[in-house]
CSV table of C-alpha atoms and ligand atoms in Angstrom, one decimal:
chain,number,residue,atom,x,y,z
A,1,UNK,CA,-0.8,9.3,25.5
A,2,UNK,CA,1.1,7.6,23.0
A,3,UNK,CA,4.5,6.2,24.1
A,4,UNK,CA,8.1,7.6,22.2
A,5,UNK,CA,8.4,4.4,20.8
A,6,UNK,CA,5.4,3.0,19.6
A,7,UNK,CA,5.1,7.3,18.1
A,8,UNK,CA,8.4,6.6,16.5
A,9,UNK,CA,7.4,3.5,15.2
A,10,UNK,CA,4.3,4.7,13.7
A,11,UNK,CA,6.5,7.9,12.3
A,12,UNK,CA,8.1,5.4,10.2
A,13,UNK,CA,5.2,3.7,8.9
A,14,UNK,CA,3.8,6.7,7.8
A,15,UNK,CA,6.8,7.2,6.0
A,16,UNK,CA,6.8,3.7,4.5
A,17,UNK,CA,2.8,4.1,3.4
A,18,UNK,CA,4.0,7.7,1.2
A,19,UNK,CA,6.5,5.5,0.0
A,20,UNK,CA,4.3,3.0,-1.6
A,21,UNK,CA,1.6,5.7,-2.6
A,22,UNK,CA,5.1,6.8,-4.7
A,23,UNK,CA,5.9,3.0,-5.6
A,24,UNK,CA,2.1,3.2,-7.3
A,25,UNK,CA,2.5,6.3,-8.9
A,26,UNK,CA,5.5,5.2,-10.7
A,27,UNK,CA,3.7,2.6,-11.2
A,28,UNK,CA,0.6,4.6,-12.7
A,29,UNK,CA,2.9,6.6,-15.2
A,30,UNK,CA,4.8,3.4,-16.3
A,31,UNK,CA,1.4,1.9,-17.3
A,32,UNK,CA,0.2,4.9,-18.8
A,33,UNK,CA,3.4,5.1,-20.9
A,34,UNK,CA,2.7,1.4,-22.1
A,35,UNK,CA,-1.2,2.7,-23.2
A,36,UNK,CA,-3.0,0.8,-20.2
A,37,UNK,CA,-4.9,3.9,-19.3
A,38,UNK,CA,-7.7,1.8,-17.1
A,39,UNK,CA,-4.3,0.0,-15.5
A,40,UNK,CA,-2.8,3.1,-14.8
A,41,UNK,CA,-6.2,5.1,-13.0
A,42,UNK,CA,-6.0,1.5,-11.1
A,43,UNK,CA,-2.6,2.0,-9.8
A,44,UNK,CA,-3.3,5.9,-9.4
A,45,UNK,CA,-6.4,4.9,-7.1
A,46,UNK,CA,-3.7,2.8,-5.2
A,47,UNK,CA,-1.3,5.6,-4.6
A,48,UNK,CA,-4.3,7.6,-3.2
A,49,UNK,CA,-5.1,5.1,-0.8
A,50,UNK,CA,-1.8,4.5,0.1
A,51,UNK,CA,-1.8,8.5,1.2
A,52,UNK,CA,-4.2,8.0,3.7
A,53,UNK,CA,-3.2,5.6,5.5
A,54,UNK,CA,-0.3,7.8,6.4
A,55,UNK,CA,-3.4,10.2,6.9
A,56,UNK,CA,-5.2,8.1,9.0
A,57,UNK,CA,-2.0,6.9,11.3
A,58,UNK,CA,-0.7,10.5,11.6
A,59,UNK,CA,-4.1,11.7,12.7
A,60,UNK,CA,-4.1,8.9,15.1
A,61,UNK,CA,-0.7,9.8,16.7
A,62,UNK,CA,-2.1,12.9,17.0
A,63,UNK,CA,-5.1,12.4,18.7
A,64,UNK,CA,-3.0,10.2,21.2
A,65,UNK,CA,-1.3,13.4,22.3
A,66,UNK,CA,2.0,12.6,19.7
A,67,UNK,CA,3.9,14.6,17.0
A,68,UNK,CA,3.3,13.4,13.3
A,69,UNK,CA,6.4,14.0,11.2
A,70,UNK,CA,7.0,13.9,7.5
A,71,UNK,CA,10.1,12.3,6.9
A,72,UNK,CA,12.4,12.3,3.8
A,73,UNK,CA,11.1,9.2,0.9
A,74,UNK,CA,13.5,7.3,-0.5
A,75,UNK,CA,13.1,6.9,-4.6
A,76,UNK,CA,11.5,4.2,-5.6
A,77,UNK,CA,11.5,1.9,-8.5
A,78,UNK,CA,10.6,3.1,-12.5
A,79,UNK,CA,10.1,1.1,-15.5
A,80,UNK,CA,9.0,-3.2,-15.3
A,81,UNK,CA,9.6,-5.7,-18.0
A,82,UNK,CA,6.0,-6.0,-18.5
A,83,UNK,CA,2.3,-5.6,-16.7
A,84,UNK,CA,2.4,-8.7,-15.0
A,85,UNK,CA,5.6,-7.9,-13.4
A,86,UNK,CA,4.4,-4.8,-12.0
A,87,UNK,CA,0.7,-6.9,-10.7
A,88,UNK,CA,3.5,-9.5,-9.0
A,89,UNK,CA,5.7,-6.3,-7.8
A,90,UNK,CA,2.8,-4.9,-6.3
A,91,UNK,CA,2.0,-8.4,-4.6
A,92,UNK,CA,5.0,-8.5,-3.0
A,93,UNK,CA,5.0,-4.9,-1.9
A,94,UNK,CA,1.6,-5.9,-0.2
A,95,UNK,CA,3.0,-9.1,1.6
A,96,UNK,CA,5.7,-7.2,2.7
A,97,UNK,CA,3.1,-4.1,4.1
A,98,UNK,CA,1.6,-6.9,5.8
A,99,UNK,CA,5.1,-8.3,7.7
A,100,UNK,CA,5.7,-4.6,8.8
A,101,UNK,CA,2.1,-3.9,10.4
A,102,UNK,CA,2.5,-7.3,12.1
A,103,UNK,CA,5.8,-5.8,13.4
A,104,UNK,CA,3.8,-2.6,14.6
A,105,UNK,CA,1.3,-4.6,16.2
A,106,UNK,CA,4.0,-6.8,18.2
A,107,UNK,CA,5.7,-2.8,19.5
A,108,UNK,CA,1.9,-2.0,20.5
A,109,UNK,CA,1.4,-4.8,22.4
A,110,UNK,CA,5.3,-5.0,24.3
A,111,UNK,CA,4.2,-0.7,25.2
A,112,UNK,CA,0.9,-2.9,26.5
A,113,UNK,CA,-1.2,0.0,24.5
A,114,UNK,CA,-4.4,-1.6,23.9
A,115,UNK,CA,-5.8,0.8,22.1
A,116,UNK,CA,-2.7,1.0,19.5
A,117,UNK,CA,-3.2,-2.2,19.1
A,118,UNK,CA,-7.1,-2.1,18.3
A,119,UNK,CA,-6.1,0.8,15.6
A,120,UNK,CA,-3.7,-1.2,14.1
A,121,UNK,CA,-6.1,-4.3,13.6
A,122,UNK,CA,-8.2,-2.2,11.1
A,123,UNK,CA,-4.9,-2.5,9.1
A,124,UNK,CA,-4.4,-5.9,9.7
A,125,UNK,CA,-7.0,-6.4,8.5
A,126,UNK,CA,-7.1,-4.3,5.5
A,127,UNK,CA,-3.7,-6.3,4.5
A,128,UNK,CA,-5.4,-9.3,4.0
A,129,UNK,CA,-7.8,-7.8,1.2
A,130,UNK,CA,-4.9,-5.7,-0.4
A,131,UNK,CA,-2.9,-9.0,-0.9
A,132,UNK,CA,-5.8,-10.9,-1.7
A,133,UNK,CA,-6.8,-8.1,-4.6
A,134,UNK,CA,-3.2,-7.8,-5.9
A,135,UNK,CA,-2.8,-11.6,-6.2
A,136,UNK,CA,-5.9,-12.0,-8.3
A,137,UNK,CA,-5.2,-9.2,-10.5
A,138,UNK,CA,-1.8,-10.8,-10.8
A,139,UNK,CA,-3.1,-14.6,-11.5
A,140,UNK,CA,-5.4,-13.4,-13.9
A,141,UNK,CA,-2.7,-11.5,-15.7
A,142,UNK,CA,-0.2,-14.5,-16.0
A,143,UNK,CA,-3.0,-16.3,-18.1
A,144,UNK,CA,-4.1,-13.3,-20.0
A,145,UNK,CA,-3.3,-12.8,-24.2
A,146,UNK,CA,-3.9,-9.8,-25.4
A,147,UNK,CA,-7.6,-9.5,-26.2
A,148,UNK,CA,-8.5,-10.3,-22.3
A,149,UNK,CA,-5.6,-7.7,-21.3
A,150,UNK,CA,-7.4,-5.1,-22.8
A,151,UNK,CA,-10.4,-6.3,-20.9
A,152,UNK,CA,-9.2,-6.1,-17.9
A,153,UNK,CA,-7.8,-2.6,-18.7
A,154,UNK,CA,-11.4,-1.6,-19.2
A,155,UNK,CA,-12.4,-3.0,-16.1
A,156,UNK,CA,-9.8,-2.2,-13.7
A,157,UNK,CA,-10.2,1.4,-15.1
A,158,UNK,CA,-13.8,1.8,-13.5
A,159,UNK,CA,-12.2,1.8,-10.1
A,160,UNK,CA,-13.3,4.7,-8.3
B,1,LIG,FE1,-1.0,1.1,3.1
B,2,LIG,FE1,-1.4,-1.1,0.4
């Protein structure tokens, strides 16, 4: 059984990881808009993954004998100066996933729920990849011209 608190706090992570899948959405059109088509399926891949994490936690909260809630999502951002601002945005985003799971971890491990705390690990560690991707999509857009831009379009669109 899952405590009210750690449940509550988990609640609200859920709502944070629909938020971001909307964050990357925006995202997704905005590039779209701007004719990155392989950019924008990119972002649109992000989004999905962002919905299920929320997935995954709720079914986890679930399991543990809790109540999964959809809360209501704030809006969230539209329209960047350019592509690499959106790559550093989504950078930050990720560092700032990271600072909350930490957060969730800490509430895991002051309810002394063990197994909380090995569930939220997997996203731990996860984090490290998703800043890790976003950062090197980011660097390598900073010393892009045009010709490797469209490039990396192409290649960034083949994510499945
Ligand atoms: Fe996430
Ligand atoms: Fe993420």
């Amino acid at each position: 059984m899952i405590t009210e608190k750690l449940q509550k706090a988990i609640n609200d992570q859920i709502t944070a990881e629909m938020w971001s899948s909307n964050l990357y959405l925006s995202m997704s059109f905005f590039l779209a808009k701007e004719g990155y088509d392989g950019l924008a399926n990119w972002m649109k891949k992000q989004s999905q993954e962002e919905l299920e994490h929320a997935y995954e936690m709720a079914g986890y909260v679930i399991r543990r004998g809790g109540e999964a809630k959809v809360n209501m999502i704030d809006v969230v951002p539209q329209g960047w100066g350019s592509v690499q601002e959106v790559f550093k945005h989504v950078y930050e985003h990720e560092c700032n996933v990271s600072a909350m799971i930490d957060k969730l971890v800490d509430i895991a491990s002051a309810e002394k729920d063990k197994a909380t705390q090995d569930f939220l690990w997997g996203f731990v560690r996860e984090q490290v990849e998703e800043e890790a991707t976003a950062l090197d999509i980011y660097e390598k857009m900073k010393k892009a011209d045009n010709a490797s831009l469209i490039l990396l379009d192409e290649k960034l669109g083949q994510r499945k």
